[in-house]
Short mmCIF file of C-alpha atoms and ligand atoms in Angstrom, two decimals:
data_model
loop_
_atom_site.label_atom_id
_atom_site.label_comp_id
_atom_site.label_asym_id
_atom_site.label_seq_id
_atom_site.Cartn_x
_atom_site.Cartn_y
_atom_site.Cartn_z
CA MET A 112 -0.06 0.06 0.05
CA THR A 113 1.31 3.40 -0.87
CA LEU A 114 1.84 5.75 1.97
CA ILE A 115 3.62 8.82 0.61
CA GLU A 116 4.00 10.04 -2.84
CA CYS A 117 6.10 13.10 -3.75
CA GLU A 118 6.48 14.61 -7.27
CA ASN A 119 9.07 17.07 -8.46
CA LEU A 120 9.58 18.10 -4.93
CA THR A 121 11.85 21.19 -4.57
CA LEU A 122 12.96 22.52 -1.24
CA SER A 123 14.95 25.68 -0.77
CA TYR A 124 16.03 28.23 1.77
CA GLY A 125 15.48 31.50 0.16
CA ASN A 126 17.46 31.27 -3.11
CA ASN A 127 19.38 28.30 -1.91
CA VAL A 128 17.83 25.30 -3.56
CA VAL A 129 18.76 22.21 -1.51
CA VAL A 130 16.58 19.49 -2.90
CA LYS A 131 15.61 19.72 -6.54
CA ASP A 132 12.96 17.86 -8.54
CA PHE A 133 12.76 14.86 -6.22
CA SER A 134 10.13 12.25 -6.84
CA LEU A 135 9.56 9.13 -4.59
CA LYS A 136 6.93 6.64 -3.64
CA LEU A 137 6.95 5.01 -0.24
CA CYS A 138 4.97 1.96 0.49
CA SER A 139 4.23 0.27 3.80
CA GLY A 140 7.03 -1.96 4.90
CA ASP A 141 9.68 -0.03 2.98
CA TYR A 142 12.99 0.64 4.67
CA LEU A 143 14.54 3.67 3.03
CA CYS A 144 18.05 4.70 4.03
CA ILE A 145 19.22 8.20 3.09
CA LEU A 146 23.03 8.74 2.72
CA GLY A 147 25.14 11.63 1.54
CA GLU A 148 27.59 14.17 2.57
CA ASN A 149 27.07 16.83 5.23
CA GLY A 150 25.05 19.67 4.04
CA SER A 151 23.62 17.67 1.06
CA GLY A 152 20.06 18.19 2.11
CA LYS A 153 19.15 14.97 3.98
CA SER A 154 17.50 16.66 6.96
CA THR A 155 15.77 19.18 4.77
CA LEU A 156 14.22 16.37 2.78
CA LEU A 157 12.85 14.71 5.88
CA GLN A 158 11.41 18.06 7.04
CA GLY A 159 9.77 18.43 3.60
CA LEU A 160 8.31 14.89 3.85
CA LEU A 161 6.86 15.66 7.23
CA GLY A 162 5.41 18.92 6.21
CA LEU A 163 7.59 20.90 8.47
CA LYS A 164 9.01 22.71 5.47
CA LYS A 165 6.86 23.93 2.77
CA PRO A 166 7.88 22.81 -0.71
CA ALA A 167 9.02 25.61 -3.12
CA ARG A 168 7.67 23.62 -5.96
CA GLY A 169 6.07 20.16 -6.50
CA ASN A 170 3.90 18.40 -3.91
CA ILE A 171 3.75 15.69 -1.47
CA SER A 172 0.78 13.66 -0.84
CA PHE A 173 -0.09 11.29 1.99
CA VAL A 174 -2.03 8.50 0.56
CA GLY A 175 -2.65 5.71 3.06
CA LEU A 176 -1.16 7.81 5.87
CA LYS A 177 -2.16 10.50 8.26
CA GLN A 178 0.13 13.03 9.81
CA ASN A 179 -0.43 11.60 13.33
CA GLU A 180 0.69 8.10 12.29
CA ILE A 181 4.28 9.10 11.88
CA GLY A 182 7.00 9.10 14.56
CA TYR A 183 9.85 11.41 14.09
CA LEU A 184 13.19 11.78 15.53
CA PRO A 185 14.93 15.17 14.57
CA GLN A 186 18.63 15.62 14.20
CA LYS A 187 18.66 18.92 15.89
CA THR A 188 15.85 19.69 18.24
CA SER A 189 14.41 23.06 19.19
CA ILE A 190 14.33 21.83 22.86
CA GLN A 191 15.68 24.41 25.31
CA LYS A 192 18.67 23.07 27.31
CA ASP A 193 17.31 23.82 30.72
CA PHE A 194 13.73 22.84 30.17
CA PRO A 195 12.15 21.21 33.30
CA ALA A 196 10.51 17.96 32.18
CA SER A 197 10.91 14.28 33.35
CA VAL A 198 11.77 11.53 31.01
CA TYR A 199 8.29 9.97 31.44
CA GLU A 200 6.53 13.20 30.56
CA ILE A 201 8.51 13.47 27.40
CA VAL A 202 8.05 9.89 26.28
CA LEU A 203 4.34 9.98 26.94
CA SER A 204 3.94 13.07 24.83
CA GLY A 205 4.76 10.97 21.77
CA CYS A 206 1.30 9.35 22.22
CA LEU A 207 -0.47 12.66 21.77
CA GLY A 208 -0.74 12.63 17.98
CA SER A 209 -3.29 9.81 18.05
CA MET A 210 -5.45 11.44 20.69
CA GLY A 211 -8.44 13.77 20.38
CA VAL A 212 -9.16 17.08 21.86
CA LEU A 213 -9.27 15.53 25.35
CA SER A 214 -5.67 14.59 25.74
CA PHE A 215 -5.59 12.71 29.05
CA TYR A 216 -3.18 9.78 29.12
CA GLY A 217 -4.93 6.44 29.88
CA LYS A 218 -3.67 2.98 30.61
CA LYS A 219 -3.05 2.38 26.94
CA GLN A 220 -0.76 5.29 26.50
CA LYS A 221 1.07 4.65 29.68
CA ASN A 222 1.76 1.06 28.67
CA ILE A 223 3.03 2.18 25.25
CA ALA A 224 5.40 4.64 26.90
CA LEU A 225 6.65 2.12 29.43
CA ASN A 226 7.23 -0.56 26.87
CA ASN A 227 9.17 1.81 24.60
CA MET A 228 11.25 3.05 27.54
CA ASP A 229 12.16 -0.55 28.36
CA LEU A 230 12.86 -1.35 24.85
CA LEU A 231 15.52 1.38 24.77
CA GLY A 232 16.80 0.53 28.17
CA ILE A 233 15.68 3.86 29.94
CA GLY A 234 13.03 2.35 32.18
CA ASP A 235 14.99 3.27 35.30
CA LEU A 236 15.37 6.91 34.16
CA LYS A 237 11.60 7.44 34.17
CA LYS A 238 11.59 10.02 36.94
CA LYS A 239 14.77 11.73 36.00
CA SER A 240 14.98 15.32 34.70
CA PHE A 241 15.71 15.39 31.04
CA LYS A 242 18.23 18.26 31.32
CA GLU A 243 20.34 16.16 33.72
CA LEU A 244 20.86 13.23 31.28
CA SER A 245 23.92 12.55 29.15
CA GLY A 246 23.62 13.23 25.35
CA GLY A 247 23.17 9.61 24.48
CA GLN A 248 20.46 9.18 27.15
CA GLN A 249 18.62 12.14 25.88
CA GLN A 250 18.81 10.67 22.43
CA ARG A 251 17.25 7.47 23.62
CA VAL A 252 14.43 9.34 25.36
CA LEU A 253 13.65 11.16 22.09
CA LEU A 254 13.79 7.85 20.39
CA ALA A 255 11.28 6.38 22.80
CA ARG A 256 8.95 9.38 22.13
CA ALA A 257 9.34 8.72 18.44
CA LEU A 258 8.34 5.14 18.89
CA CYS A 259 5.23 6.14 20.79
CA ALA A 260 4.17 8.18 17.95
CA THR A 261 4.74 5.53 15.33
CA LYS A 262 1.78 3.86 13.82
CA LYS A 263 2.71 3.42 10.20
CA MET A 264 5.99 5.24 9.64
CA LEU A 265 9.03 6.06 11.52
CA ILE A 266 11.32 8.94 10.24
CA LEU A 267 14.74 9.06 11.89
CA ASP A 268 17.39 11.66 11.42
CA GLU A 269 20.72 10.14 12.34
CA PRO A 270 19.28 8.16 15.22
CA CYS A 271 22.61 6.65 16.35
CA ALA A 272 24.45 9.98 16.69
CA GLY A 273 25.78 10.02 20.24
CA LEU A 274 25.01 6.37 21.04
CA ASP A 275 27.56 3.95 22.18
CA PRO A 276 28.19 1.08 19.77
CA ILE A 277 26.26 -1.57 21.78
CA VAL A 278 23.20 0.62 22.15
CA ALA A 279 23.53 1.56 18.41
CA LYS A 280 23.65 -1.96 17.30
CA ASN A 281 20.65 -2.76 19.53
CA LEU A 282 18.77 0.11 18.08
CA TYR A 283 19.31 -1.03 14.49
CA GLN A 284 17.87 -4.42 15.51
CA ILE A 285 14.81 -2.81 17.18
CA ILE A 286 14.16 -0.73 14.01
CA LYS A 287 14.55 -3.73 11.77
CA LYS A 288 12.23 -5.70 14.13
CA ILE A 289 9.39 -3.15 13.99
CA ASN A 290 9.96 -2.87 10.28
CA ASN A 291 9.50 -6.61 9.89
CA ASP A 292 6.91 -7.39 12.57
CA LYS A 293 4.68 -4.47 12.28
CA ASN A 294 5.28 -3.66 8.65
CA ILE A 295 6.17 -0.11 9.63
CA THR A 296 7.79 1.98 7.01
CA ILE A 297 11.26 3.26 8.02
CA VAL A 298 13.02 6.41 6.62
CA MET A 299 16.47 6.84 8.11
CA VAL A 300 19.20 9.28 7.59
CA SER A 301 22.50 7.80 8.58
CA HIS A 302 26.22 7.86 8.14
CA ASP A 303 26.61 4.24 9.07
CA ILE A 304 26.77 2.81 5.59
CA GLY A 305 27.29 -0.81 6.78
CA SER A 306 24.11 -0.94 8.68
CA ALA A 307 22.23 0.90 6.00
CA ILE A 308 23.17 -1.61 3.39
CA SER A 309 22.41 -4.62 5.58
CA HIS A 310 18.95 -3.39 6.79
CA ALA A 311 17.47 -1.17 4.14
CA ASN A 312 15.63 -2.25 1.02
CA MET A 313 16.28 0.96 -0.80
CA ILE A 314 18.86 3.73 -0.74
CA LEU A 315 18.69 7.30 -1.53
CA HIS A 316 22.01 9.14 -2.07
CA MET A 317 21.82 12.87 -1.66
CA GLN A 318 24.02 15.04 -3.86
CA ASN A 319 23.25 18.00 -6.02
CA LYS A 320 20.52 15.91 -7.22
CA PRO A 321 19.10 12.96 -5.19
CA ILE A 322 19.87 9.67 -6.67
CA PHE A 323 17.62 6.74 -5.97
CA PHE A 324 18.65 3.12 -5.90
CA LYS A 325 16.10 0.32 -5.86
CA THR A 326 18.26 -2.01 -3.84
CA PRO A 327 21.29 -1.70 -1.63
CA LYS A 328 23.17 -4.01 -3.95
CA GLU A 329 22.63 -1.63 -6.81
CA TYR A 330 24.04 1.06 -4.73
CA CYS A 331 27.11 -0.86 -3.83
CA GLU A 332 27.91 -1.52 -7.44
CA SER A 333 27.43 2.08 -8.58
CA LEU A 334 30.10 4.59 -8.85
CA ILE A 335 28.82 6.88 -6.05
CA GLY A 336 28.25 3.83 -3.81
CA LYS A 337 31.81 2.63 -4.31
CA ARG A 338 33.23 6.02 -3.70
CA PHE A 339 31.21 6.47 -0.54
CA LEU A 340 31.91 2.99 0.66
CA GLY A 341 35.56 3.26 0.21
CA GLY A 342 35.78 6.13 2.69
CA VAL A 343 34.44 9.41 1.61
CA MET B 886 -4.48 35.69 63.18
CA SER B 887 -8.25 35.19 63.19
CA ASP B 888 -8.45 38.77 64.22
CA ILE B 889 -6.62 39.91 61.11
CA ILE B 890 -8.79 37.69 58.94
CA SER B 891 -12.06 38.88 60.40
CA ASN B 892 -10.80 42.49 60.18
CA ILE B 893 -10.06 42.09 56.56
CA LEU B 894 -13.13 40.19 55.55
CA GLN B 895 -15.57 42.65 56.95
CA TYR B 896 -15.35 44.78 53.84
CA PRO B 897 -17.03 43.53 50.66
CA PHE B 898 -14.58 45.28 48.47
CA ILE B 899 -11.73 43.20 50.02
CA ILE B 900 -13.62 40.08 49.51
CA ARG B 901 -14.21 40.92 45.90
CA ALA B 902 -10.57 41.83 45.33
CA LEU B 903 -9.51 38.59 47.06
CA ILE B 904 -11.71 36.44 44.87
CA VAL B 905 -10.79 38.23 41.65
CA GLY B 906 -7.17 38.20 42.51
CA ILE B 907 -6.98 34.56 43.40
CA PHE B 908 -8.72 33.54 40.21
CA VAL B 909 -6.53 35.78 38.13
CA SER B 910 -3.25 34.93 39.78
CA PHE B 911 -3.99 31.22 39.41
CA CYS B 912 -4.76 31.38 35.74
CA ALA B 913 -1.99 33.84 34.91
CA ALA B 914 0.53 31.58 36.52
CA LEU B 915 -0.70 28.52 34.51
CA LEU B 916 -0.56 30.39 31.27
CA GLY B 917 2.77 31.87 32.28
CA VAL B 918 4.45 28.41 32.52
CA SER B 919 4.26 27.90 28.76
CA LEU B 920 4.99 31.46 27.88
CA VAL B 921 8.14 31.68 30.09
CA LEU B 922 9.49 28.25 29.10
CA LYS B 923 8.95 29.09 25.42
CA ARG B 924 10.87 32.31 25.82
CA TYR B 925 7.69 34.37 25.03
CA SER B 926 7.79 36.48 28.27
CA MET B 927 8.00 39.50 26.10
CA ILE B 928 4.50 38.79 24.55
CA GLY B 929 3.02 38.99 28.12
CA ASP B 930 4.64 42.36 28.69
CA GLY B 931 3.58 43.65 25.32
CA LEU B 932 0.02 42.52 25.79
CA SER B 933 -0.25 44.35 29.07
CA HIS B 934 0.90 47.57 27.57
CA VAL B 935 -1.56 47.39 24.74
CA GLY B 936 -4.20 46.29 27.07
CA PHE B 937 -3.52 49.47 29.17
CA SER B 938 -3.86 51.80 26.26
CA ALA B 939 -7.00 50.11 24.94
CA LEU B 940 -8.59 50.47 28.39
CA SER B 941 -7.45 54.12 28.92
CA ILE B 942 -8.69 55.10 25.40
CA ALA B 943 -11.93 53.44 26.12
CA VAL B 944 -12.24 55.22 29.42
CA ALA B 945 -11.27 58.62 27.84
CA MET B 946 -13.98 58.03 25.13
CA ASN B 947 -16.47 56.86 27.59
CA TRP B 948 -16.81 53.53 26.02
CA ALA B 949 -17.14 50.30 27.85
CA PRO B 950 -13.61 49.44 28.76
CA VAL B 951 -13.71 45.66 28.80
CA VAL B 952 -15.79 45.45 25.67
CA ILE B 953 -13.26 47.51 23.73
CA SER B 954 -10.11 46.11 25.12
CA ILE B 955 -10.77 42.42 24.81
CA PRO B 956 -11.04 42.37 20.98
CA VAL B 957 -8.06 44.74 20.74
CA ILE B 958 -5.96 42.48 22.92
CA ILE B 959 -6.97 39.36 21.01
CA LEU B 960 -5.88 41.06 17.82
CA THR B 961 -2.58 42.09 19.34
CA ALA B 962 -2.07 38.61 20.64
CA VAL B 963 -2.28 37.26 17.09
CA LEU B 964 0.11 39.96 15.85
CA LEU B 965 2.64 39.60 18.55
CA LEU B 966 2.75 35.84 18.14
CA HIS B 967 3.24 36.27 14.43
CA PHE B 968 6.25 38.55 15.07
CA SER B 969 7.87 36.36 17.51
CA GLU B 970 7.51 33.27 15.17
CA LYS B 971 9.14 35.08 12.28
CA ASN B 972 12.34 35.98 13.81
CA LYS B 973 13.48 35.70 17.41
CA ILE B 974 15.67 38.69 17.53
CA SER B 975 13.73 41.32 15.42
CA GLY B 976 10.58 39.69 16.78
CA ASP B 977 11.61 40.82 20.31
CA ALA B 978 12.24 44.28 19.02
CA ALA B 979 8.96 44.35 17.25
CA ILE B 980 7.11 43.59 20.27
CA ALA B 981 8.92 46.23 22.25
CA LEU B 982 7.95 48.62 19.35
CA ILE B 983 4.33 47.78 19.52
CA SER B 984 4.09 47.96 23.27
CA THR B 985 5.68 51.24 23.73
CA SER B 986 3.99 52.84 20.78
CA SER B 987 0.58 51.69 22.13
CA LEU B 988 1.42 52.95 25.49
CA ALA B 989 2.33 56.32 23.95
CA LEU B 990 -0.88 56.51 22.04
CA GLY B 991 -2.88 55.62 25.11
CA VAL B 992 -1.24 58.35 27.17
CA ILE B 993 -1.67 60.93 24.48
CA ALA B 994 -5.41 59.91 23.98
CA VAL B 995 -5.90 60.26 27.69
CA SER B 996 -4.22 63.59 28.20
CA ILE B 997 -6.11 65.17 25.25
CA THR B 998 -9.52 64.11 26.50
CA SER B 999 -9.80 63.71 30.22
CA GLY B 1000 -6.33 63.96 31.57
CA ILE B 1001 -4.97 61.17 33.91
CA ASN B 1002 -8.07 60.72 35.93
CA ILE B 1003 -8.54 58.24 38.69
CA ASP B 1004 -9.73 55.37 36.36
CA VAL B 1005 -6.70 55.65 34.18
CA PHE B 1006 -4.50 55.87 37.19
CA ASN B 1007 -6.07 52.67 38.50
CA TYR B 1008 -5.43 50.79 35.24
CA MET B 1009 -1.91 51.87 35.40
CA PHE B 1010 -1.01 50.85 38.88
CA GLY B 1011 -3.98 48.82 40.07
CA SER B 1012 -6.31 49.31 42.75
CA ILE B 1013 -8.36 47.00 44.88
CA LEU B 1014 -10.95 49.65 45.65
CA ALA B 1015 -11.92 49.73 41.95
CA ILE B 1016 -13.14 46.12 41.79
CA ASN B 1017 -16.84 46.07 41.37
CA GLN B 1018 -19.45 43.39 41.03
CA SER B 1019 -19.17 43.04 37.30
CA ASP B 1020 -15.44 42.67 37.48
CA LEU B 1021 -16.07 39.86 39.84
CA THR B 1022 -18.44 38.08 37.59
CA LEU B 1023 -16.28 38.51 34.62
CA SER B 1024 -13.06 37.25 36.30
CA ILE B 1025 -14.77 34.19 37.63
CA VAL B 1026 -16.36 33.32 34.25
CA ILE B 1027 -13.21 33.94 32.24
CA SER B 1028 -10.95 32.18 34.87
CA THR B 1029 -13.22 29.11 34.77
CA VAL B 1030 -13.07 29.04 31.01
CA VAL B 1031 -9.30 29.36 31.00
CA LEU B 1032 -8.89 26.74 33.69
CA ILE B 1033 -11.04 24.22 31.80
CA LEU B 1034 -9.24 24.86 28.46
CA PHE B 1035 -5.88 24.64 30.20
CA ILE B 1036 -6.78 21.28 31.80
CA ILE B 1037 -8.20 19.76 28.75
CA SER B 1038 -5.15 20.83 26.66
CA TYR B 1039 -2.64 20.40 29.33
CA ASN B 1040 -0.72 17.51 27.71
CA LYS B 1041 -0.64 19.19 24.32
CA ILE B 1042 0.56 22.43 25.78
CA PHE B 1043 3.40 20.48 27.26
CA ALA B 1044 4.29 18.91 23.96
CA ILE B 1045 4.26 22.25 22.12
CA THR B 1046 6.22 24.03 24.88
CA PHE B 1047 8.81 21.30 24.97
CA ASP B 1048 9.31 20.66 21.27
CA GLU B 1049 7.19 22.48 18.75
CA ASN B 1050 8.67 20.81 15.73
CA PHE B 1051 7.92 17.30 17.08
CA ALA B 1052 4.46 18.29 18.06
CA HIS B 1053 3.86 19.54 14.55
CA ALA B 1054 5.26 16.37 13.05
CA ILE B 1055 3.01 14.14 14.88
CA GLY B 1056 -0.03 16.02 13.94
CA ILE B 1057 -0.82 18.36 16.77
CA ASN B 1058 -2.30 21.58 15.66
CA VAL B 1059 0.43 23.77 16.95
CA LYS B 1060 -0.71 27.06 15.47
CA PHE B 1061 -4.10 26.55 17.14
CA TYR B 1062 -2.73 25.87 20.54
CA LYS B 1063 -0.28 28.71 20.51
CA MET B 1064 -2.98 31.14 19.35
CA LEU B 1065 -5.14 29.86 22.07
CA LEU B 1066 -2.47 30.39 24.66
CA ALA B 1067 -1.81 33.98 23.43
CA ILE B 1068 -5.43 34.89 23.31
CA LEU B 1069 -6.20 33.57 26.82
CA THR B 1070 -3.17 35.37 28.15
CA GLY B 1071 -4.39 38.60 26.58
CA ILE B 1072 -7.80 38.15 28.10
CA MET B 1073 -6.46 37.24 31.52
CA ILE B 1074 -4.34 40.47 31.34
CA VAL B 1075 -7.37 42.63 30.73
CA VAL B 1076 -9.22 40.96 33.54
CA GLY B 1077 -6.33 41.29 36.03
CA MET B 1078 -5.21 44.82 35.13
CA LYS B 1079 -7.51 46.54 37.53
CA ILE B 1080 -5.93 44.87 40.61
CA MET B 1081 -2.33 44.67 39.41
CA GLY B 1082 -2.09 47.50 36.97
CA ALA B 1083 -0.86 47.36 33.45
CA LEU B 1084 2.69 48.08 34.25
CA LEU B 1085 2.94 45.21 36.83
CA MET B 1086 0.47 42.67 35.38
CA SER B 1087 3.07 40.73 33.39
CA SER B 1088 4.94 39.97 36.58
CA LEU B 1089 1.89 37.79 37.56
CA ILE B 1090 2.61 35.70 34.48
CA ILE B 1091 6.39 35.59 34.65
CA PHE B 1092 7.44 35.39 38.26
CA PRO B 1093 5.82 32.21 39.53
CA THR B 1094 7.27 30.08 36.71
CA LEU B 1095 10.61 31.69 36.92
CA SER B 1096 10.70 30.90 40.65
CA SER B 1097 9.36 27.30 40.21
CA THR B 1098 12.02 26.48 37.59
CA ARG B 1099 14.68 27.24 40.21
CA ILE B 1100 13.79 23.87 41.97
CA CYS B 1101 11.35 21.90 39.96
CA LYS B 1102 12.47 19.25 37.48
CA GLN B 1103 9.21 18.24 36.07
CA PHE B 1104 6.79 20.15 33.88
CA LYS B 1105 3.90 19.17 36.08
CA SER B 1106 5.57 20.31 39.27
CA VAL B 1107 6.48 23.60 37.70
CA ALA B 1108 2.79 24.15 36.79
CA ILE B 1109 1.55 23.26 40.24
CA ASN B 1110 4.15 25.10 42.12
CA SER B 1111 3.63 28.35 40.02
CA ALA B 1112 -0.10 28.32 40.65
CA ILE B 1113 0.54 27.89 44.35
CA ILE B 1114 3.28 30.55 44.54
CA SER B 1115 1.07 32.89 42.58
CA ILE B 1116 -1.93 32.63 44.90
CA VAL B 1117 0.24 32.77 48.06
CA SER B 1118 1.97 35.82 46.91
CA PHE B 1119 -1.20 37.56 45.87
CA ILE B 1120 -2.81 36.97 49.28
CA ILE B 1121 0.27 38.02 51.22
CA GLY B 1122 0.66 41.06 49.05
CA LEU B 1123 -2.96 42.07 49.44
CA VAL B 1124 -3.07 41.68 53.12
CA PHE B 1125 0.17 43.62 53.49
CA SER B 1126 -0.98 46.41 51.27
CA TYR B 1127 -4.23 46.66 53.22
CA PHE B 1128 -2.53 47.02 56.59
CA PHE B 1129 0.24 49.23 55.51
CA SER B 1130 -1.47 51.19 52.83
CA THR B 1131 1.00 50.27 50.15
CA PRO B 1132 -0.11 50.00 46.43
CA THR B 1133 -1.43 46.57 45.97
CA GLY B 1134 0.14 45.57 42.58
CA ALA B 1135 3.53 46.75 43.64
CA THR B 1136 3.36 44.99 46.98
CA ILE B 1137 2.46 41.71 45.21
CA VAL B 1138 5.35 42.07 42.89
CA VAL B 1139 7.73 42.60 45.80
CA VAL B 1140 6.35 39.48 47.52
CA ASP B 1141 6.91 37.58 44.23
CA LEU B 1142 10.48 38.91 44.10
CA LEU B 1143 11.17 37.67 47.63
CA ILE B 1144 9.83 34.24 46.79
CA PHE B 1145 11.96 34.14 43.71
CA ILE B 1146 15.04 34.97 45.71
CA PHE B 1147 14.14 32.33 48.27
CA TYR B 1148 13.63 29.68 45.56
CA SER B 1149 16.79 30.58 43.91
CA LEU B 1150 18.76 30.22 47.17
CA VAL B 1151 17.06 26.83 47.75
CA GLY B 1152 17.96 25.82 44.21
CA ILE B 1153 21.59 26.75 44.66
CA LEU B 1154 21.70 24.92 48.03
CA LYS B 1155 20.18 21.83 46.51
CA GLN B 1156 22.86 21.67 43.77
CA ARG B 1157 25.56 22.02 46.37
CA ILE B 1158 24.31 19.11 48.50
N1 LIG C 1497 17.56 26.75 8.63
C1 LIG C 1497 18.36 26.93 7.54
N2 LIG C 1497 18.43 28.10 6.94
C2 LIG C 1497 19.12 28.24 5.85
N3 LIG C 1497 19.89 27.30 5.22
C3 LIG C 1497 19.85 26.12 5.73
C4 LIG C 1497 19.08 25.77 7.00
N4 LIG C 1497 19.20 24.50 7.34
C5 LIG C 1497 19.91 24.01 6.39
N5 LIG C 1497 20.35 24.91 5.38
C6 LIG C 1497 21.30 24.64 4.25
O1 LIG C 1497 20.72 23.55 3.48
C7 LIG C 1497 21.60 22.69 3.19
C8 LIG C 1497 21.21 21.31 3.54
O2 LIG C 1497 21.16 21.16 4.94
P1 LIG C 1497 20.75 19.83 5.57
O3 LIG C 1497 20.67 20.14 7.19
O4 LIG C 1497 19.52 19.32 4.95
O5 LIG C 1497 21.98 18.97 5.36
P2 LIG C 1497 22.14 17.34 5.75
O6 LIG C 1497 22.27 16.51 4.59
O7 LIG C 1497 21.19 16.94 6.81
O8 LIG C 1497 23.61 17.52 6.62
P3 LIG C 1497 24.16 16.64 7.90
O9 LIG C 1497 24.76 15.43 7.37
O10 LIG C 1497 25.29 17.62 8.30
O11 LIG C 1497 23.11 16.59 8.86
C9 LIG C 1497 23.01 23.18 3.76
O12 LIG C 1497 23.80 23.63 2.77
C10 LIG C 1497 22.61 24.18 4.66
O13 LIG C 1497 23.56 25.18 4.69
MG1 LIG C 1498 21.15 16.40 8.74
#
């Protein structure tokens, strides 16, 4: 089932065109990995897909998908450094998308939040203050929040930045598992090419113009892929 | 103690002021949590200045003050929010521009027509004597509405205050809730202005949250603490100003300041231990 379709999407900051004439169709169960150099427009593209950034041209349509069925982990958050909030409060807030005007958390939401916290190994941080956590712990809190919001699609912008190798590996497995078991579509920006190639079913390489590869294998055999694989 | 209480409560105007003040401080503090944490304190300040000039122009023209100022303040809230969204730095400046200009216009309008009469003076610095029956009704009705809306949307307000982009991404109508917050704040300011005075009203919004964040680590505890601080400092301020004939609004602000200093010290001590 198709979830998102974008056609000739162009995204720009003022006169600086970052993503040009980009077309893509994402179906349920897809696992898209976006690779590319710093500043090539990966994060911008994700913001475009999410509707956080208005397209300069072209359009994006959600087909079998609603805005509140997407979980999102931003690369750079707008969160204030000294914001007073507990881990539990933050993770729970991921459940809000699917709730109506009356947004009181019930048993269901609390269970979802607790499960996701356990999944990411932050169950014992529940009562802790977010601002007093380490960078990697904070990242895991935001990941748990993103998982709470995920119904059909999970969009992750460098999820493993700041995570130690064991947690990172574990995270890739968790993501792969929800991709397989729940047929959830994954869109992930990553600089970890090895895992990208082993988990994803398609690759998008960002450059002046995004280049799409139907399979990781095709990417490995291409010129760009070879160059990128052999150390940038 | 009971002597003091019965002494105070024998006057109906004090009872009215107490009720209005408690409702207003409670709601202002709740709204303030989000405004302060989102770095929108300037909006509160701007709104109170614009509210003042709307009120004083209405008084000068012999129009019904509240009927005029509430639509004006709603419009301003929308405008100020728009500016502060666009650009943080010039947004701040734009708000200062709007608030001082409107204050200037208000003062000129007043001086041309009636001069600074007692009504205008009251709106500027606040007076508990000026609270009448209709102020009482208005403040109870509006505070109740604010409270209900706040409780219903509490979790969404948290999400938006904490991380607006994420809230947007998961489908929360961020624009709507921010607008709601700004408008409710504007209305609260108009309602509270008679007691606190325009120049001091924004302290009711800003101080309690600022104090709470010195020691609280959860959003919920910040909200609850702010509401309590706000009500306590209002009551202490009112009682003090009654016995020592000090201006009510200013006294409340000083009590708020003392509480802030106290909380800051506790916060510093807690970190040391
Ligand atoms: N808020 C912004 N305003 C103006 N230009 C921006 C903004 N954000 C990004 N850009 C520009 O857009 C381009 C793409 O940025 P983007 O953040 O999408 O890159 P990226 O591929 O995610 O890089 P990284 O790997 O470093 O995360 C960059 O050249 C950057 O200078
Ligand atoms: Mg990026």
